[in-house]
Every structure is written in C-alpha cells, then in structure tokens.
Amino acid sequence: MSMPLSAELLDGIVLAVLKKSDAYGYALTQQIQAVISISPSTLYPVLRRLKAQGALTTYDQPYEGRNRRYYRITPVGTKLLQETETNWQTFKQQIEHFLTDAGNQAKKEDQS
C-alpha cells in the first residue's frame, strides 16, 4: 500500500537529500526512488518550484560531452527544511495517536 505525499513532504524529502550533497536530477530521483515509489516526472516540478522559491540554486557540470544540472540547497532551503521537519514531527505524533495502542487506550477510557 502506498499513501500520497503532499507537496510539502516532497519538498522536504528533496531538501533533505540535497542537504547531504548536491545532486543532478536523475541521481536525486534515483536516491528517492530507492526508498519511496515515485515517478521521475514528479520530482522535476518540485525542483523548479523550490528553485523559484529560492530554496535551491543550480549549476552545470560537464559530463561525457554534455552538461548535467546540479541542484544545491540554499539558506532559504535549509530554513524551509527545518520548518518541514518540525511540522512533520507534529503531524507524525498526531497520526500515531490514532494508530497506536495509546490512541486506542484513550478511546477505551473515554467509553468507560
């Protein structure tokens, strides 16, 4: 089973990968696809959006007679990633409340 990812989570995933090191589009897609089932065509609009927001910059590097476009996180992107991480922790705790025994226990206590 797979669950849809929001734009904010996709942004956070891309920024988290790029926080570790710069990457060109295909390599970035491969890194993410190794963990999450996602279409390669999904990530390029994310990269364009993040660049337009100032969260990423790009530079070209020659590779076998052509250029690869590399993406690099900016200070704006680092701040956005921190906000996404904070929001994710809050969201995760809220969902886990309902999906764990603690949430089920609270429900049983309310019914008593």
mmCIF file with all atom_site columns, C-alpha atoms in Angstrom:
data_model
loop_
_atom_site.group_PDB
_atom_site.id
_atom_site.type_symbol
_atom_site.label_atom_id
_atom_site.label_alt_id
_atom_site.label_comp_id
_atom_site.label_asym_id
_atom_site.label_entity_id
_atom_site.label_seq_id
_atom_site.pdbx_PDB_ins_code
_atom_site.Cartn_x
_atom_site.Cartn_y
_atom_site.Cartn_z
_atom_site.occupancy
_atom_site.B_iso_or_equiv
_atom_site.pdbx_formal_charge
_atom_site.auth_seq_id
_atom_site.auth_comp_id
_atom_site.auth_asym_id
_atom_site.auth_atom_id
_atom_site.pdbx_PDB_model_num
ATOM 1   C CA . MET A 1 1   ? 0.000   0.000  0.000   1.00 0.00 ? 1   MET A CA 1
ATOM 2   C CA . SER A 1 2   ? 1.228   3.474  -0.737  1.00 0.00 ? 2   SER A CA 1
ATOM 3   C CA . MET A 1 3   ? -0.011  6.781  0.562   1.00 0.00 ? 3   MET A CA 1
ATOM 4   C CA . PRO A 1 4   ? 0.060   10.041 -1.378  1.00 0.00 ? 4   PRO A CA 1
ATOM 5   C CA . LEU A 1 5   ? 2.713   12.565 -0.422  1.00 0.00 ? 5   LEU A CA 1
ATOM 6   C CA . SER A 1 6   ? 1.823   16.214 -0.031  1.00 0.00 ? 6   SER A CA 1
ATOM 7   C CA . ALA A 1 7   ? 3.800   18.877 -1.871  1.00 0.00 ? 7   ALA A CA 1
ATOM 8   C CA . GLU A 1 8   ? 5.282   19.981 1.459   1.00 0.00 ? 8   GLU A CA 1
ATOM 9   C CA . LEU A 1 9   ? 6.567   16.479 2.198   1.00 0.00 ? 9   LEU A CA 1
ATOM 10  C CA . LEU A 1 10  ? 8.007   16.105 -1.315  1.00 0.00 ? 10  LEU A CA 1
ATOM 11  C CA . ASP A 1 11  ? 9.766   19.436 -0.874  1.00 0.00 ? 11  ASP A CA 1
ATOM 12  C CA . GLY A 1 12  ? 11.145  18.265 2.464   1.00 0.00 ? 12  GLY A CA 1
ATOM 13  C CA . ILE A 1 13  ? 12.381  14.979 1.020   1.00 0.00 ? 13  ILE A CA 1
ATOM 14  C CA . VAL A 1 14  ? 14.193  16.734 -1.836  1.00 0.00 ? 14  VAL A CA 1
ATOM 15  C CA . LEU A 1 15  ? 15.715  19.290 0.526   1.00 0.00 ? 15  LEU A CA 1
ATOM 16  C CA . ALA A 1 16  ? 16.815  16.570 2.966   1.00 0.00 ? 16  ALA A CA 1
ATOM 17  C CA . VAL A 1 17  ? 18.624  14.680 0.212   1.00 0.00 ? 17  VAL A CA 1
ATOM 18  C CA . LEU A 1 18  ? 20.279  17.858 -1.073  1.00 0.00 ? 18  LEU A CA 1
ATOM 19  C CA . LYS A 1 19  ? 21.318  18.860 2.454   1.00 0.00 ? 19  LYS A CA 1
ATOM 20  C CA . LYS A 1 20  ? 23.701  15.878 2.379   1.00 0.00 ? 20  LYS A CA 1
ATOM 21  C CA . SER A 1 21  ? 25.187  16.738 -1.028  1.00 0.00 ? 21  SER A CA 1
ATOM 22  C CA . ASP A 1 22  ? 24.453  18.422 -4.330  1.00 0.00 ? 22  ASP A CA 1
ATOM 23  C CA . ALA A 1 23  ? 22.880  16.174 -6.952  1.00 0.00 ? 23  ALA A CA 1
ATOM 24  C CA . TYR A 1 24  ? 21.744  16.265 -10.555 1.00 0.00 ? 24  TYR A CA 1
ATOM 25  C CA . GLY A 1 25  ? 18.109  15.495 -11.313 1.00 0.00 ? 25  GLY A CA 1
ATOM 26  C CA . TYR A 1 26  ? 18.405  11.851 -12.330 1.00 0.00 ? 26  TYR A CA 1
ATOM 27  C CA . ALA A 1 27  ? 20.676  10.939 -9.389  1.00 0.00 ? 27  ALA A CA 1
ATOM 28  C CA . LEU A 1 28  ? 18.323  12.724 -6.999  1.00 0.00 ? 28  LEU A CA 1
ATOM 29  C CA . THR A 1 29  ? 15.377  10.805 -8.437  1.00 0.00 ? 29  THR A CA 1
ATOM 30  C CA . GLN A 1 30  ? 17.256  7.511  -8.044  1.00 0.00 ? 30  GLN A CA 1
ATOM 31  C CA . GLN A 1 31  ? 18.099  8.241  -4.406  1.00 0.00 ? 31  GLN A CA 1
ATOM 32  C CA . ILE A 1 32  ? 14.481  8.973  -3.574  1.00 0.00 ? 32  ILE A CA 1
ATOM 33  C CA . GLN A 1 33  ? 13.110  6.046  -5.607  1.00 0.00 ? 33  GLN A CA 1
ATOM 34  C CA . ALA A 1 34  ? 15.379  3.700  -3.635  1.00 0.00 ? 34  ALA A CA 1
ATOM 35  C CA . VAL A 1 35  ? 13.137  4.394  -0.637  1.00 0.00 ? 35  VAL A CA 1
ATOM 36  C CA . ILE A 1 36  ? 9.815   5.738  -1.954  1.00 0.00 ? 36  ILE A CA 1
ATOM 37  C CA . SER A 1 37  ? 7.876   4.699  -5.033  1.00 0.00 ? 37  SER A CA 1
ATOM 38  C CA . ILE A 1 38  ? 7.613   7.920  -7.010  1.00 0.00 ? 38  ILE A CA 1
ATOM 39  C CA . SER A 1 39  ? 7.514   8.789  -10.693 1.00 0.00 ? 39  SER A CA 1
ATOM 40  C CA . PRO A 1 40  ? 10.585  10.584 -12.036 1.00 0.00 ? 40  PRO A CA 1
ATOM 41  C CA . SER A 1 41  ? 8.315   13.141 -13.688 1.00 0.00 ? 41  SER A CA 1
ATOM 42  C CA . THR A 1 42  ? 7.005   14.101 -10.239 1.00 0.00 ? 42  THR A CA 1
ATOM 43  C CA . LEU A 1 43  ? 10.309  15.497 -8.998  1.00 0.00 ? 43  LEU A CA 1
ATOM 44  C CA . TYR A 1 44  ? 11.165  17.943 -11.769 1.00 0.00 ? 44  TYR A CA 1
ATOM 45  C CA . PRO A 1 45  ? 8.216   20.257 -10.985 1.00 0.00 ? 45  PRO A CA 1
ATOM 46  C CA . VAL A 1 46  ? 9.269   20.080 -7.309  1.00 0.00 ? 46  VAL A CA 1
ATOM 47  C CA . LEU A 1 47  ? 12.800  21.130 -8.248  1.00 0.00 ? 47  LEU A CA 1
ATOM 48  C CA . ARG A 1 48  ? 11.507  24.015 -10.384 1.00 0.00 ? 48  ARG A CA 1
ATOM 49  C CA . ARG A 1 49  ? 9.182   25.171 -7.591  1.00 0.00 ? 49  ARG A CA 1
ATOM 50  C CA . LEU A 1 50  ? 11.925  25.037 -4.948  1.00 0.00 ? 50  LEU A CA 1
ATOM 51  C CA . LYS A 1 51  ? 14.291  26.944 -7.239  1.00 0.00 ? 51  LYS A CA 1
ATOM 52  C CA . ALA A 1 52  ? 11.638  29.611 -7.873  1.00 0.00 ? 52  ALA A CA 1
ATOM 53  C CA . GLN A 1 53  ? 11.200  29.966 -4.083  1.00 0.00 ? 53  GLN A CA 1
ATOM 54  C CA . GLY A 1 54  ? 14.944  30.489 -3.659  1.00 0.00 ? 54  GLY A CA 1
ATOM 55  C CA . ALA A 1 55  ? 15.343  27.201 -1.767  1.00 0.00 ? 55  ALA A CA 1
ATOM 56  C CA . LEU A 1 56  ? 17.673  25.779 -4.441  1.00 0.00 ? 56  LEU A CA 1
ATOM 57  C CA . THR A 1 57  ? 20.297  27.041 -6.822  1.00 0.00 ? 57  THR A CA 1
ATOM 58  C CA . THR A 1 58  ? 21.631  25.230 -9.870  1.00 0.00 ? 58  THR A CA 1
ATOM 59  C CA . TYR A 1 59  ? 24.940  24.908 -11.658 1.00 0.00 ? 59  TYR A CA 1
ATOM 60  C CA . ASP A 1 60  ? 26.050  22.883 -14.662 1.00 0.00 ? 60  ASP A CA 1
ATOM 61  C CA . GLN A 1 61  ? 28.920  20.402 -14.764 1.00 0.00 ? 61  GLN A CA 1
ATOM 62  C CA . PRO A 1 62  ? 30.219  18.810 -17.959 1.00 0.00 ? 62  PRO A CA 1
ATOM 63  C CA . TYR A 1 63  ? 29.774  15.040 -18.175 1.00 0.00 ? 63  TYR A CA 1
ATOM 64  C CA . GLU A 1 64  ? 30.682  12.947 -21.217 1.00 0.00 ? 64  GLU A CA 1
ATOM 65  C CA . GLY A 1 65  ? 30.320  15.848 -23.651 1.00 0.00 ? 65  GLY A CA 1
ATOM 66  C CA . ARG A 1 66  ? 27.159  17.352 -22.178 1.00 0.00 ? 66  ARG A CA 1
ATOM 67  C CA . ASN A 1 67  ? 26.163  19.244 -19.073 1.00 0.00 ? 67  ASN A CA 1
ATOM 68  C CA . ARG A 1 68  ? 24.434  17.929 -16.004 1.00 0.00 ? 68  ARG A CA 1
ATOM 69  C CA . ARG A 1 69  ? 22.372  20.399 -13.997 1.00 0.00 ? 69  ARG A CA 1
ATOM 70  C CA . TYR A 1 70  ? 23.164  20.063 -10.299 1.00 0.00 ? 70  TYR A CA 1
ATOM 71  C CA . TYR A 1 71  ? 20.920  21.316 -7.511  1.00 0.00 ? 71  TYR A CA 1
ATOM 72  C CA . ARG A 1 72  ? 22.208  22.817 -4.269  1.00 0.00 ? 72  ARG A CA 1
ATOM 73  C CA . ILE A 1 73  ? 20.241  23.776 -1.161  1.00 0.00 ? 73  ILE A CA 1
ATOM 74  C CA . THR A 1 74  ? 20.388  27.447 -0.140  1.00 0.00 ? 74  THR A CA 1
ATOM 75  C CA . PRO A 1 75  ? 19.989  29.051 3.304   1.00 0.00 ? 75  PRO A CA 1
ATOM 76  C CA . VAL A 1 76  ? 16.314  29.620 2.392   1.00 0.00 ? 76  VAL A CA 1
ATOM 77  C CA . GLY A 1 77  ? 16.051  25.892 1.613   1.00 0.00 ? 77  GLY A CA 1
ATOM 78  C CA . THR A 1 78  ? 17.717  24.966 4.887   1.00 0.00 ? 78  THR A CA 1
ATOM 79  C CA . LYS A 1 79  ? 15.173  27.076 6.786   1.00 0.00 ? 79  LYS A CA 1
ATOM 80  C CA . LEU A 1 80  ? 12.317  25.523 4.809   1.00 0.00 ? 80  LEU A CA 1
ATOM 81  C CA . LEU A 1 81  ? 13.676  22.054 5.598   1.00 0.00 ? 81  LEU A CA 1
ATOM 82  C CA . GLN A 1 82  ? 13.800  22.872 9.321   1.00 0.00 ? 82  GLN A CA 1
ATOM 83  C CA . GLU A 1 83  ? 10.183  24.047 9.214   1.00 0.00 ? 83  GLU A CA 1
ATOM 84  C CA . THR A 1 84  ? 9.153   20.896 7.350   1.00 0.00 ? 84  THR A CA 1
ATOM 85  C CA . GLU A 1 85  ? 10.947  18.700 9.897   1.00 0.00 ? 85  GLU A CA 1
ATOM 86  C CA . THR A 1 86  ? 9.126   20.460 12.760  1.00 0.00 ? 86  THR A CA 1
ATOM 87  C CA . ASN A 1 87  ? 5.758   20.188 11.007  1.00 0.00 ? 87  ASN A CA 1
ATOM 88  C CA . TRP A 1 88  ? 6.425   16.525 10.227  1.00 0.00 ? 88  TRP A CA 1
ATOM 89  C CA . GLN A 1 89  ? 7.134   15.680 13.869  1.00 0.00 ? 89  GLN A CA 1
ATOM 90  C CA . THR A 1 90  ? 3.882   17.311 14.958  1.00 0.00 ? 90  THR A CA 1
ATOM 91  C CA . PHE A 1 91  ? 1.880   15.612 12.202  1.00 0.00 ? 91  PHE A CA 1
ATOM 92  C CA . LYS A 1 92  ? 3.514   12.240 12.883  1.00 0.00 ? 92  LYS A CA 1
ATOM 93  C CA . GLN A 1 93  ? 2.627   12.432 16.597  1.00 0.00 ? 93  GLN A CA 1
ATOM 94  C CA . GLN A 1 94  ? -0.958  13.326 15.790  1.00 0.00 ? 94  GLN A CA 1
ATOM 95  C CA . ILE A 1 95  ? -1.366  10.389 13.403  1.00 0.00 ? 95  ILE A CA 1
ATOM 96  C CA . GLU A 1 96  ? 0.420   7.967  15.730  1.00 0.00 ? 96  GLU A CA 1
ATOM 97  C CA . HIS A 1 97  ? -2.042  8.904  18.451  1.00 0.00 ? 97  HIS A CA 1
ATOM 98  C CA . PHE A 1 98  ? -4.771  7.208  16.452  1.00 0.00 ? 98  PHE A CA 1
ATOM 99  C CA . LEU A 1 99  ? -2.735  4.351  15.021  1.00 0.00 ? 99  LEU A CA 1
ATOM 100 C CA . THR A 1 100 ? -1.037  3.166  18.198  1.00 0.00 ? 100 THR A CA 1
ATOM 101 C CA . ASP A 1 101 ? -2.205  1.473  21.344  1.00 0.00 ? 101 ASP A CA 1
ATOM 102 C CA . ALA A 1 102 ? -2.021  4.791  23.214  1.00 0.00 ? 102 ALA A CA 1
ATOM 103 C CA . GLY A 1 103 ? -4.677  6.256  20.986  1.00 0.00 ? 103 GLY A CA 1
ATOM 104 C CA . ASN A 1 104 ? -6.785  3.131  21.239  1.00 0.00 ? 104 ASN A CA 1
ATOM 105 C CA . GLN A 1 105 ? -6.385  3.104  25.014  1.00 0.00 ? 105 GLN A CA 1
ATOM 106 C CA . ALA A 1 106 ? -7.579  6.696  25.301  1.00 0.00 ? 106 ALA A CA 1
ATOM 107 C CA . LYS A 1 107 ? -10.621 5.785  23.256  1.00 0.00 ? 107 LYS A CA 1
ATOM 108 C CA . LYS A 1 108 ? -11.422 2.836  25.542  1.00 0.00 ? 108 LYS A CA 1
ATOM 109 C CA . GLU A 1 109 ? -11.060 5.044  28.637  1.00 0.00 ? 109 GLU A CA 1
ATOM 110 C CA . ASP A 1 110 ? -13.461 7.599  27.154  1.00 0.00 ? 110 ASP A CA 1
ATOM 111 C CA . GLN A 1 111 ? -16.035 4.857  26.592  1.00 0.00 ? 111 GLN A CA 1
ATOM 112 C CA . SER A 1 112 ? -15.858 3.628  30.209  1.00 0.00 ? 112 SER A CA 1
#
